[in-house]
Amino acid sequence: MLKIVLSPYFKLFHALTIFLFCQSLHGQQIIWANKNNIDKRTDFTKVIGQNKFGLYVLKHKNSSFRRYFILEHFDKKMNLLKSKTFKIPNAELEKIIVHKKGIVFFTKEFGKGYSYKLTMQGIDSGFNEQPAKTIVSSQSFNDETVGFRIEYNPDKSRFIVWYLLESEGKTIVKYHLLDHQQVIKEGQSVIDHALSELYLGDAIVDDTGNLYMIYSHSEKFKSKEASDFRHYMYCLDIFSGESKSKLINNPETFVTGYKLSYNPRHRTVSGFGLFGTRDEDDNKGYFLLQIDCKTFEVINSVFNDIDRKIVANIIGLKFEQKGENLSKFKIKKLVPKADGGLLVITERSFITTQSDIFYVNNIPQSSYAKIFNNDEVLILSLDSTGKAEWTDVVVKNQSSINDGGFYNGIIIMVNDDSFSILYNDRLSANADIIQVTYNHKGAHTKKILLNNEQYYALVIPSEYSQVSNNSIVLPINQNRDFTYIKLLY
């Protein structure tokens, strides 16, 4: 049985409010939040985590999180316990993390001229703030502008603050390893390419605090030749400072997207991505690179084509027989499995522009519209060697105009031995919310989770959060008003 290893990296988004009622629907318990208690003063909300004290929600008037932020504390039945505004003058929030005993947040504080510093501060369960501690200041890198990255290990007991600097045609990786209280280790490593020639991708941290990253290198980023690009898996031993970079692609392939996954049972990191041979939108196949976290050695590296039967199922037999490939698929989630394999969920998503000509007083005028498209979902269940054990396609077609694709896309809920995909079947007030549930062998069931006749509801996929191993929070637009539901599996 290919039991799924639940990742503790639950990126938690968007607010819940006071508990209204519970109901059981098709074997699932649903908790609805009270619409009347939602804070109307803030436009941006984000569920940031849950621990033994309850669930925490981050709020602000927009996503910049400058000068202040609001925290709300709920119990696990979504009753509001406390709300507080935290002021961060002349600063912006870089990262906030809920751990077992409390909350840690990092802010970028601006001083006179071009000076700034990154600080760390703790918040306990009673919303009491601890003194801020400076982690790094701009004096450490000659007042250059840098972008901080902050990662954490699976149990959120260690954090890594890291950033890049350029020196003599090479890239210096500066890092600071911390626990909840203080800096444990500082150091640096080197990447043998100029910073201006790098594009940074996904990054994760293993149990011990070692850092893994995928980066792309090119001296000609505007090139349309695959041979002008190289993609690497970067592994950094945080205590020794030693690092290794593993080449992923060959000169004939375009890597069109990639993501990292950590398997705590096997202590391996997997880099998965899609590749093509024609251009950056081409999805001819996928690659899988697996790294041993103890030695940083490559355990497995494969480039496999996607099964042509699946290709025909998505684009049609006629186009498949002409040699056409899939295109514009994006990796939505990687889930490590107990056998060392990987569950991959991808979705076809892209933006097109539509122009129209209309006349005002016989004078032609132009208008432009952005169309957001989210179509089929492709699922791959890979074994430990990277071979596909089973694949499946969820057929859907979603498009919307000038709304950022707010109601488009999918929601993913991962259980011990199953997972579910939820989405709006139509982007209108009469939509049903659909749920497709898969077991470890690929067998699945499809049902209407909430029907339009009773609920008049749309889920907002970009804002959902899985808050525990068996529960997920969904923001809902119901009758043009916003509320939230918590699904218990």
Tab-separated table of C-alpha atoms in Angstrom:
chain	number	residue	atom	x	y	z
A	1	MET	CA	0.000	0.000	0.000
A	2	LEU	CA	1.433	3.337	-1.050
A	3	LYS	CA	0.615	5.327	2.021
A	4	ILE	CA	1.162	9.061	1.708
A	5	VAL	CA	3.689	10.726	3.998
A	6	LEU	CA	1.954	13.854	5.220
A	7	SER	CA	4.159	16.887	4.807
A	8	PRO	CA	4.174	19.338	7.698
A	9	TYR	CA	4.572	22.198	5.203
A	10	PHE	CA	0.969	23.299	5.219
A	11	LYS	CA	1.042	26.797	3.732
A	12	LEU	CA	-1.895	28.294	5.527
A	13	PHE	CA	-3.992	30.979	3.918
A	14	HIS	CA	-7.038	33.168	4.687
A	15	ALA	CA	-9.313	33.898	7.557
A	16	LEU	CA	-12.051	32.075	9.394
A	17	THR	CA	-14.437	33.725	11.801
A	18	ILE	CA	-16.873	32.811	14.535
A	19	PHE	CA	-18.457	29.373	14.440
A	20	LEU	CA	-22.041	29.351	13.173
A	21	PHE	CA	-23.100	25.754	12.789
A	22	CYS	CA	-21.852	22.247	12.053
A	23	GLN	CA	-23.320	19.731	9.685
A	24	SER	CA	-22.405	16.371	8.238
A	25	LEU	CA	-22.347	16.186	4.468
A	26	HIS	CA	-21.520	12.965	2.604
A	27	GLY	CA	-19.427	11.685	5.524
A	28	GLN	CA	-17.626	14.998	6.035
A	29	GLN	CA	-18.227	17.450	8.818
A	30	ILE	CA	-18.566	21.100	7.795
A	31	ILE	CA	-18.138	24.045	10.140
A	32	TRP	CA	-19.451	27.348	8.794
A	33	ALA	CA	-18.119	30.667	9.992
A	34	ASN	CA	-20.444	33.531	10.895
A	35	LYS	CA	-20.591	36.105	8.099
A	36	ASN	CA	-21.637	38.871	10.461
A	37	ASN	CA	-18.358	38.690	12.383
A	38	ILE	CA	-15.943	38.960	9.474
A	39	ASP	CA	-13.700	42.030	9.747
A	40	LYS	CA	-14.740	44.292	6.854
A	41	ARG	CA	-11.844	46.731	7.387
A	42	THR	CA	-9.211	44.423	5.897
A	43	ASP	CA	-9.006	43.132	2.346
A	44	PHE	CA	-6.220	40.612	2.824
A	45	THR	CA	-6.397	37.667	5.218
A	46	LYS	CA	-4.189	34.639	5.609
A	47	VAL	CA	-4.461	31.613	7.878
A	48	ILE	CA	-0.900	31.192	9.133
A	49	GLY	CA	-1.124	28.060	11.258
A	50	GLN	CA	-2.629	26.019	14.021
A	51	ASN	CA	-1.139	24.638	17.243
A	52	LYS	CA	-2.482	23.333	20.558
A	53	PHE	CA	-3.697	26.838	21.459
A	54	GLY	CA	-5.867	27.191	18.354
A	55	LEU	CA	-5.753	28.721	14.892
A	56	TYR	CA	-4.195	32.062	13.924
A	57	VAL	CA	-5.231	34.422	11.149
A	58	LEU	CA	-3.157	37.282	9.730
A	59	LYS	CA	-4.915	40.403	8.381
A	60	HIS	CA	-4.013	43.658	6.669
A	61	LYS	CA	-5.613	46.155	4.300
A	62	ASN	CA	-3.463	44.699	1.490
A	63	SER	CA	-0.732	42.137	0.917
A	64	SER	CA	2.169	44.544	1.582
A	65	PHE	CA	1.974	44.160	5.394
A	66	ARG	CA	3.677	47.480	6.053
A	67	ARG	CA	3.583	49.452	9.323
A	68	TYR	CA	1.258	47.010	11.092
A	69	PHE	CA	-0.499	43.674	10.956
A	70	ILE	CA	-3.520	42.203	12.722
A	71	LEU	CA	-3.600	38.763	14.324
A	72	GLU	CA	-6.801	36.927	15.220
A	73	HIS	CA	-6.847	33.863	17.455
A	74	PHE	CA	-9.590	31.244	17.059
A	75	ASP	CA	-10.259	28.010	18.865
A	76	LYS	CA	-10.449	24.881	16.731
A	77	LYS	CA	-14.222	25.234	16.417
A	78	MET	CA	-13.638	28.666	14.915
A	79	ASN	CA	-14.797	30.756	17.855
A	80	LEU	CA	-12.900	34.055	17.940
A	81	LEU	CA	-10.848	34.316	21.143
A	82	LYS	CA	-8.754	37.435	20.635
A	83	SER	CA	-7.710	40.055	18.082
A	84	LYS	CA	-4.742	42.433	18.281
A	85	THR	CA	-2.976	44.954	16.057
A	86	PHE	CA	0.839	44.695	16.065
A	87	LYS	CA	2.611	47.895	14.998
A	88	ILE	CA	5.830	47.661	12.984
A	89	PRO	CA	6.660	51.314	12.130
A	90	ASN	CA	9.049	51.877	9.204
A	91	ALA	CA	9.015	48.157	8.528
A	92	GLU	CA	7.279	45.449	6.539
A	93	LEU	CA	6.480	41.888	7.509
A	94	GLU	CA	8.743	39.362	5.766
A	95	LYS	CA	7.525	36.092	7.303
A	96	ILE	CA	5.333	34.874	10.152
A	97	ILE	CA	5.387	31.270	11.366
A	98	VAL	CA	3.190	29.430	13.875
A	99	HIS	CA	5.107	26.747	15.785
A	100	LYS	CA	4.186	24.405	18.632
A	101	LYS	CA	4.636	26.936	21.435
A	102	GLY	CA	3.825	30.240	19.796
A	103	ILE	CA	4.575	32.509	16.856
A	104	VAL	CA	7.772	33.909	15.318
A	105	PHE	CA	7.778	36.779	12.848
A	106	PHE	CA	10.497	38.509	10.816
A	107	THR	CA	10.371	42.148	9.736
A	108	LYS	CA	12.490	44.238	7.403
A	109	GLU	CA	12.990	47.534	9.207
A	110	PHE	CA	14.067	50.604	7.216
A	111	GLY	CA	16.449	53.237	8.621
A	112	LYS	CA	17.894	56.462	7.290
A	113	GLY	CA	19.079	56.535	3.705
A	114	TYR	CA	19.376	53.061	2.236
A	115	SER	CA	20.015	51.256	5.516
A	116	TYR	CA	17.741	48.489	6.789
A	117	LYS	CA	17.847	45.418	8.981
A	118	LEU	CA	16.021	42.119	9.433
A	119	THR	CA	14.702	41.385	12.918
A	120	MET	CA	13.104	38.360	14.588
A	121	GLN	CA	10.440	38.609	17.270
A	122	GLY	CA	8.309	36.113	19.194
A	123	ILE	CA	4.629	36.206	20.219
A	124	ASP	CA	3.255	33.846	22.896
A	125	SER	CA	-0.244	32.348	23.083
A	126	GLY	CA	-1.445	35.387	25.050
A	127	PHE	CA	-0.311	37.735	22.251
A	128	ASN	CA	2.541	39.087	24.355
A	129	GLU	CA	5.498	40.315	22.272
A	130	GLN	CA	9.095	39.401	23.034
A	131	PRO	CA	11.949	41.884	22.397
A	132	ALA	CA	13.072	42.108	18.770
A	133	LYS	CA	16.478	40.676	17.838
A	134	THR	CA	18.482	41.884	14.860
A	135	ILE	CA	19.498	38.998	12.582
A	136	VAL	CA	21.265	40.942	9.837
A	137	SER	CA	21.722	44.596	8.897
A	138	SER	CA	22.547	46.280	5.589
A	139	GLN	CA	25.973	47.183	6.978
A	140	SER	CA	26.821	43.501	6.616
A	141	PHE	CA	26.637	43.775	2.827
A	142	ASN	CA	27.697	47.400	2.166
A	143	ASP	CA	24.120	48.672	2.014
A	144	GLU	CA	23.337	46.641	-1.111
A	145	THR	CA	19.699	45.802	-1.707
A	146	VAL	CA	19.098	42.100	-1.113
A	147	GLY	CA	16.047	39.871	-1.093
A	148	PHE	CA	15.722	37.809	2.062
A	149	ARG	CA	14.481	34.237	1.893
A	150	ILE	CA	13.240	32.514	5.059
A	151	GLU	CA	12.672	28.753	5.202
A	152	TYR	CA	11.940	26.391	8.085
A	153	ASN	CA	12.309	22.674	8.812
A	154	PRO	CA	9.315	20.288	9.008
A	155	ASP	CA	8.550	20.716	12.723
A	156	LYS	CA	9.272	24.478	12.585
A	157	SER	CA	11.954	24.238	15.275
A	158	ARG	CA	14.654	25.756	13.054
A	159	PHE	CA	14.621	28.600	10.562
A	160	ILE	CA	17.097	29.693	7.908
A	161	VAL	CA	17.437	33.316	6.834
A	162	TRP	CA	19.460	33.442	3.608
A	163	TYR	CA	20.274	35.874	0.840
A	164	LEU	CA	22.654	36.242	-2.092
A	165	LEU	CA	25.492	38.669	-2.821
A	166	GLU	CA	27.827	38.943	-5.816
A	167	SER	CA	31.608	38.947	-5.461
A	168	GLU	CA	34.195	38.721	-8.241
A	169	GLY	CA	31.821	37.091	-10.705
A	170	LYS	CA	30.522	34.539	-8.207
A	171	THR	CA	27.431	34.343	-5.984
A	172	ILE	CA	27.856	34.275	-2.208
A	173	VAL	CA	25.105	32.478	-0.278
A	174	LYS	CA	24.894	34.029	3.196
A	175	TYR	CA	22.842	32.172	5.800
A	176	HIS	CA	21.764	32.358	9.450
A	177	LEU	CA	20.367	29.267	11.215
A	178	LEU	CA	18.027	30.062	14.134
A	179	ASP	CA	15.770	28.435	16.667
A	180	HIS	CA	12.851	30.247	18.325
A	181	GLN	CA	15.194	32.290	20.519
A	182	GLN	CA	18.525	32.986	18.860
A	183	VAL	CA	21.016	32.489	16.025
A	184	ILE	CA	22.634	29.031	16.172
A	185	LYS	CA	24.970	29.192	13.211
A	186	GLU	CA	26.097	31.717	10.604
A	187	GLY	CA	28.049	31.066	7.461
A	188	GLN	CA	28.359	31.370	3.723
A	189	SER	CA	28.845	29.270	0.627
A	190	VAL	CA	29.659	29.967	-3.014
A	191	ILE	CA	27.881	29.305	-6.309
A	192	ASP	CA	30.287	29.513	-9.249
A	193	HIS	CA	28.111	31.801	-11.355
A	194	ALA	CA	27.453	35.535	-11.334
A	195	LEU	CA	24.337	36.576	-9.446
A	196	SER	CA	22.993	38.403	-12.508
A	197	GLU	CA	23.020	35.066	-14.375
A	198	LEU	CA	20.877	33.212	-11.812
A	199	TYR	CA	17.167	32.694	-11.323
A	200	LEU	CA	16.178	31.277	-7.931
A	201	GLY	CA	13.383	28.741	-7.715
A	202	ASP	CA	11.880	26.638	-4.956
A	203	ALA	CA	13.779	26.016	-1.689
A	204	ILE	CA	13.174	23.739	1.313
A	205	VAL	CA	14.898	22.658	4.544
A	206	ASP	CA	15.292	19.127	5.929
A	207	ASP	CA	15.005	18.011	9.566
A	208	THR	CA	18.547	19.037	10.508
A	209	GLY	CA	18.354	22.439	8.850
A	210	ASN	CA	20.225	21.766	5.599
A	211	LEU	CA	19.093	23.922	2.684
A	212	TYR	CA	18.069	22.711	-0.792
A	213	MET	CA	17.283	24.929	-3.753
A	214	ILE	CA	16.740	24.705	-7.495
A	215	TYR	CA	18.252	27.514	-9.541
A	216	SER	CA	18.582	28.267	-13.245
A	217	HIS	CA	21.722	29.654	-14.869
A	218	SER	CA	21.985	31.425	-18.183
A	219	GLU	CA	24.088	34.153	-19.740
A	220	LYS	CA	21.223	34.774	-22.179
A	221	PHE	CA	17.909	34.692	-20.292
A	222	LYS	CA	16.065	36.050	-23.331
A	223	SER	CA	17.375	33.220	-25.492
A	224	LYS	CA	14.964	30.794	-27.142
A	225	GLU	CA	17.548	28.011	-27.279
A	226	ALA	CA	17.404	25.244	-24.680
A	227	SER	CA	21.187	24.887	-24.815
A	228	ASP	CA	21.570	28.372	-23.276
A	229	PHE	CA	20.001	27.279	-19.962
A	230	ARG	CA	21.207	25.048	-17.129
A	231	HIS	CA	19.180	24.033	-14.090
A	232	TYR	CA	20.753	22.826	-10.865
A	233	MET	CA	19.816	21.255	-7.550
A	234	TYR	CA	21.817	23.062	-4.856
A	235	CYS	CA	22.473	21.329	-1.503
A	236	LEU	CA	23.994	23.177	1.468
A	237	ASP	CA	25.268	21.578	4.683
A	238	ILE	CA	24.335	24.308	7.101
A	239	PHE	CA	26.935	23.406	9.735
A	240	SER	CA	30.007	22.746	7.591
A	241	GLY	CA	29.158	25.321	4.916
A	242	GLU	CA	29.945	22.787	2.187
A	243	SER	CA	27.647	22.709	-0.801
A	244	LYS	CA	27.051	20.727	-3.981
A	245	SER	CA	25.248	21.650	-7.195
A	246	LYS	CA	23.764	18.866	-9.335
A	247	LEU	CA	22.975	19.500	-13.006
A	248	ILE	CA	19.376	18.541	-13.811
A	249	ASN	CA	18.795	19.068	-17.521
A	250	ASN	CA	20.532	18.280	-20.771
A	251	PRO	CA	21.122	20.800	-23.605
A	252	GLU	CA	18.135	19.536	-25.628
A	253	THR	CA	15.415	20.196	-23.050
A	254	PHE	CA	13.544	23.228	-21.757
A	255	VAL	CA	12.693	22.919	-18.067
A	256	THR	CA	9.261	24.527	-17.858
A	257	GLY	CA	8.679	24.370	-14.109
A	258	TYR	CA	10.024	22.695	-10.997
A	259	LYS	CA	9.311	22.105	-7.329
A	260	LEU	CA	10.983	20.425	-4.320
A	261	SER	CA	9.675	17.862	-1.833
A	262	TYR	CA	11.234	16.439	1.352
A	263	ASN	CA	10.503	12.854	2.416
A	264	PRO	CA	11.179	12.605	6.200
A	265	ARG	CA	10.807	8.822	6.267
A	266	HIS	CA	13.520	8.203	3.676
A	267	ARG	CA	15.474	11.424	4.354
A	268	THR	CA	15.525	12.319	0.689
A	269	VAL	CA	14.786	15.468	-1.274
A	270	SER	CA	13.096	15.178	-4.656
A	271	GLY	CA	13.275	17.773	-7.385
A	272	PHE	CA	10.416	17.332	-9.859
A	273	GLY	CA	9.792	19.347	-12.986
A	274	LEU	CA	8.230	19.362	-16.430
A	275	PHE	CA	10.319	19.552	-19.585
A	276	GLY	CA	9.816	20.124	-23.278
A	277	THR	CA	11.831	20.103	-26.473
A	278	ARG	CA	10.093	22.897	-28.410
A	279	ASP	CA	9.741	25.883	-26.100
A	280	GLU	CA	9.084	26.860	-22.498
A	281	ASP	CA	5.355	26.014	-22.719
A	282	ASP	CA	5.966	22.497	-24.032
A	283	ASN	CA	5.246	19.638	-21.567
A	284	LYS	CA	6.610	16.539	-23.298
A	285	GLY	CA	7.593	14.814	-20.069
A	286	TYR	CA	8.874	15.138	-16.537
A	287	PHE	CA	12.130	14.750	-14.662
A	288	LEU	CA	12.771	13.462	-11.140
A	289	LEU	CA	16.042	14.002	-9.279
A	290	GLN	CA	16.330	12.426	-5.816
A	291	ILE	CA	19.071	13.406	-3.347
A	292	ASP	CA	20.241	11.573	-0.215
A	293	CYS	CA	20.157	14.143	2.609
A	294	LYS	CA	23.092	12.503	4.437
A	295	THR	CA	25.576	12.493	1.565
A	296	PHE	CA	24.013	14.888	-0.995
A	297	GLU	CA	24.564	12.143	-3.560
A	298	VAL	CA	22.097	11.500	-6.383
A	299	ILE	CA	19.978	8.401	-5.688
A	300	ASN	CA	17.948	8.566	-8.846
A	301	SER	CA	17.714	10.802	-11.909
A	302	VAL	CA	15.227	10.188	-14.729
A	303	PHE	CA	13.645	11.992	-17.669
A	304	ASN	CA	10.399	10.270	-18.705
A	305	ASP	CA	7.877	11.120	-21.393
A	306	ILE	CA	4.237	11.499	-20.396
A	307	ASP	CA	2.132	8.528	-21.528
A	308	ARG	CA	0.737	9.311	-24.986
A	309	LYS	CA	-2.645	7.842	-24.007
A	310	ILE	CA	-2.914	10.537	-21.368
A	311	VAL	CA	-1.830	13.141	-23.928
A	312	ALA	CA	-4.561	11.947	-26.314
A	313	ASN	CA	-7.102	12.033	-23.493
A	314	ILE	CA	-6.356	15.723	-22.884
A	315	ILE	CA	-5.688	17.206	-26.350
A	316	GLY	CA	-7.554	14.660	-28.476
A	317	LEU	CA	-6.390	11.691	-30.539
A	318	LYS	CA	-6.087	13.717	-33.757
A	319	PHE	CA	-3.588	16.193	-32.287
A	320	GLU	CA	-1.727	13.474	-30.400
A	321	GLN	CA	-1.191	11.516	-33.628
A	322	LYS	CA	0.271	14.672	-35.194
A	323	GLY	CA	2.926	14.624	-32.484
A	324	GLU	CA	1.518	17.447	-30.370
A	325	ASN	CA	2.406	17.535	-26.645
A	326	LEU	CA	0.720	18.856	-23.546
A	327	SER	CA	1.412	22.507	-22.772
A	328	LYS	CA	1.109	25.146	-20.047
A	329	PHE	CA	0.789	22.747	-17.111
A	330	LYS	CA	1.877	24.080	-13.713
A	331	ILE	CA	2.929	22.003	-10.705
A	332	LYS	CA	0.413	22.558	-7.915
A	333	LYS	CA	1.599	20.132	-5.249
A	334	LEU	CA	4.141	17.373	-4.563
A	335	VAL	CA	3.330	14.818	-1.858
A	336	PRO	CA	6.019	12.336	-0.706
A	337	LYS	CA	4.899	8.706	-0.340
A	338	ALA	CA	5.955	6.090	2.201
A	339	ASP	CA	7.542	3.881	-0.478
A	340	GLY	CA	9.879	6.698	-1.527
A	341	GLY	CA	7.749	7.665	-4.489
A	342	LEU	CA	5.992	10.925	-5.209
A	343	LEU	CA	2.438	12.057	-5.883
A	344	VAL	CA	2.345	14.929	-8.389
A	345	ILE	CA	-0.666	17.167	-9.035
A	346	THR	CA	-0.488	19.604	-11.968
A	347	GLU	CA	-3.007	21.918	-13.601
A	348	ARG	CA	-3.150	23.526	-17.030
A	349	SER	CA	-3.323	27.287	-16.459
A	350	PHE	CA	-2.532	30.263	-18.688
A	351	ILE	CA	-3.505	33.843	-19.434
A	352	THR	CA	-4.594	35.183	-22.814
A	353	THR	CA	-5.349	38.728	-23.941
A	354	GLN	CA	-8.426	39.652	-25.945
A	355	SER	CA	-8.808	42.938	-27.787
A	356	ASP	CA	-12.005	44.472	-29.163
A	357	ILE	CA	-12.734	47.497	-31.337
A	358	PHE	CA	-15.844	49.572	-30.643
A	359	TYR	CA	-17.001	52.957	-31.906
A	360	VAL	CA	-17.848	56.113	-29.987
A	361	ASN	CA	-19.225	58.911	-32.191
A	362	ASN	CA	-17.848	57.013	-35.177
A	363	ILE	CA	-14.345	57.044	-33.665
A	364	PRO	CA	-12.783	53.581	-33.175
A	365	GLN	CA	-11.754	52.743	-29.613
A	366	SER	CA	-9.796	49.747	-28.347
A	367	SER	CA	-10.405	47.681	-25.240
A	368	TYR	CA	-8.317	44.877	-23.836
A	369	ALA	CA	-9.223	42.084	-21.481
A	370	LYS	CA	-7.162	39.478	-19.670
A	371	ILE	CA	-8.685	36.015	-19.751
A	372	PHE	CA	-7.604	33.632	-16.981
A	373	ASN	CA	-7.838	29.970	-17.961
A	374	ASN	CA	-7.626	26.933	-15.662
A	375	ASP	CA	-8.346	23.647	-17.355
A	376	GLU	CA	-7.462	19.972	-16.907
A	377	VAL	CA	-5.747	18.549	-13.827
A	378	LEU	CA	-3.086	15.894	-14.510
A	379	ILE	CA	-2.191	13.546	-11.638
A	380	LEU	CA	0.915	11.324	-11.627
A	381	SER	CA	1.658	8.741	-8.952
A	382	LEU	CA	5.354	7.827	-9.253
A	383	ASP	CA	7.208	4.958	-7.614
A	384	SER	CA	10.650	5.318	-6.015
A	385	THR	CA	12.358	5.017	-9.416
A	386	GLY	CA	10.284	7.796	-10.985
A	387	LYS	CA	8.112	5.452	-13.051
A	388	ALA	CA	4.413	6.306	-13.243
A	389	GLU	CA	2.349	3.698	-11.368
A	390	TRP	CA	-0.877	5.360	-12.398
A	391	THR	CA	-2.045	8.592	-13.976
A	392	ASP	CA	-5.416	10.277	-14.255
A	393	VAL	CA	-7.030	13.451	-15.552
A	394	VAL	CA	-9.716	15.604	-13.960
A	395	VAL	CA	-11.495	17.281	-16.868
A	396	LYS	CA	-12.641	20.839	-16.233
A	397	ASN	CA	-12.668	24.128	-18.146
A	398	GLN	CA	-12.615	27.421	-16.271
A	399	SER	CA	-12.141	30.899	-17.678
A	400	SER	CA	-12.790	34.362	-16.297
A	401	ILE	CA	-12.105	37.922	-17.430
A	402	ASN	CA	-10.152	40.646	-15.615
A	403	ASP	CA	-10.580	39.132	-12.144
A	404	GLY	CA	-7.147	37.594	-11.556
A	405	GLY	CA	-8.650	34.116	-11.838
A	406	PHE	CA	-10.089	34.580	-8.351
A	407	TYR	CA	-12.464	31.590	-8.504
A	408	ASN	CA	-10.415	29.486	-10.907
A	409	GLY	CA	-8.178	26.554	-10.042
A	410	ILE	CA	-8.207	23.722	-7.553
A	411	ILE	CA	-8.064	23.015	-3.836
A	412	ILE	CA	-6.041	20.003	-2.634
A	413	MET	CA	-6.661	18.113	0.600
A	414	VAL	CA	-4.172	15.352	1.545
A	415	ASN	CA	-5.051	12.561	3.978
A	416	ASP	CA	-3.046	9.568	5.183
A	417	ASP	CA	-3.994	7.253	2.308
A	418	SER	CA	-6.147	9.444	0.053
A	419	PHE	CA	-6.407	12.940	-1.330
A	420	SER	CA	-9.187	15.136	-2.673
A	421	ILE	CA	-9.394	17.814	-5.359
A	422	LEU	CA	-12.127	20.461	-5.112
A	423	TYR	CA	-13.167	23.130	-7.621
A	424	ASN	CA	-16.065	25.239	-8.892
A	425	ASP	CA	-17.684	23.505	-11.848
A	426	ARG	CA	-18.874	26.856	-13.249
A	427	LEU	CA	-17.721	30.367	-12.484
A	428	SER	CA	-21.143	31.815	-11.799
A	429	ALA	CA	-23.686	32.136	-9.010
A	430	ASN	CA	-25.239	28.792	-9.937
A	431	ALA	CA	-22.068	26.746	-9.583
A	432	ASP	CA	-21.730	23.427	-7.780
A	433	ILE	CA	-18.596	22.763	-5.749
A	434	ILE	CA	-17.153	19.441	-6.938
A	435	GLN	CA	-14.942	17.047	-4.965
A	436	VAL	CA	-12.942	14.213	-6.543
A	437	THR	CA	-11.345	11.808	-4.042
A	438	TYR	CA	-8.553	9.328	-4.907
A	439	ASN	CA	-7.186	6.373	-2.961
A	440	HIS	CA	-3.584	5.146	-3.134
A	441	LYS	CA	-4.308	2.940	-6.167
A	442	GLY	CA	-5.846	5.687	-8.246
A	443	ALA	CA	-9.470	4.627	-7.830
A	444	HIS	CA	-11.638	7.691	-7.360
A	445	THR	CA	-15.118	8.978	-6.632
A	446	LYS	CA	-16.678	12.243	-7.736
A	447	LYS	CA	-19.486	14.098	-5.980
A	448	ILE	CA	-21.083	17.475	-5.463
A	449	LEU	CA	-19.802	18.773	-2.149
A	450	LEU	CA	-22.097	21.828	-2.061
A	451	ASN	CA	-24.892	22.204	-4.615
A	452	ASN	CA	-25.897	25.518	-6.105
A	453	GLU	CA	-29.622	25.200	-5.359
A	454	GLN	CA	-29.033	25.094	-1.611
A	455	TYR	CA	-25.838	27.091	-1.051
A	456	TYR	CA	-25.204	29.509	-3.978
A	457	ALA	CA	-21.505	29.274	-3.105
A	458	LEU	CA	-18.129	29.600	-4.846
A	459	VAL	CA	-14.826	28.541	-3.295
A	460	ILE	CA	-11.714	30.729	-3.643
A	461	PRO	CA	-8.857	28.305	-4.456
A	462	SER	CA	-6.007	30.812	-4.146
A	463	GLU	CA	-6.872	31.396	-0.481
A	464	TYR	CA	-7.471	27.917	0.954
A	465	SER	CA	-5.422	26.244	3.687
A	466	GLN	CA	-4.943	22.748	4.991
A	467	VAL	CA	-4.620	23.352	8.726
A	468	SER	CA	-4.154	19.793	10.012
A	469	ASN	CA	-3.854	16.206	8.809
A	470	ASN	CA	-7.631	15.898	8.551
A	471	SER	CA	-9.010	19.410	8.112
A	472	ILE	CA	-8.981	22.157	5.530
A	473	VAL	CA	-10.259	25.742	5.500
A	474	LEU	CA	-12.034	27.129	2.424
A	475	PRO	CA	-12.979	30.755	1.823
A	476	ILE	CA	-16.468	30.969	0.321
A	477	ASN	CA	-18.400	33.572	-1.644
A	478	GLN	CA	-21.997	32.844	-0.741
A	479	ASN	CA	-24.701	35.032	-2.253
A	480	ARG	CA	-22.089	37.760	-2.894
A	481	ASP	CA	-21.020	37.724	0.729
A	482	PHE	CA	-17.827	36.158	2.095
A	483	THR	CA	-17.621	33.467	4.706
A	484	TYR	CA	-15.484	30.396	5.417
A	485	ILE	CA	-15.978	26.699	5.949
A	486	LYS	CA	-13.790	24.146	7.681
A	487	LEU	CA	-14.009	20.617	6.275
A	488	LEU	CA	-13.179	17.729	8.596
A	489	TYR	CA	-12.241	14.466	6.885
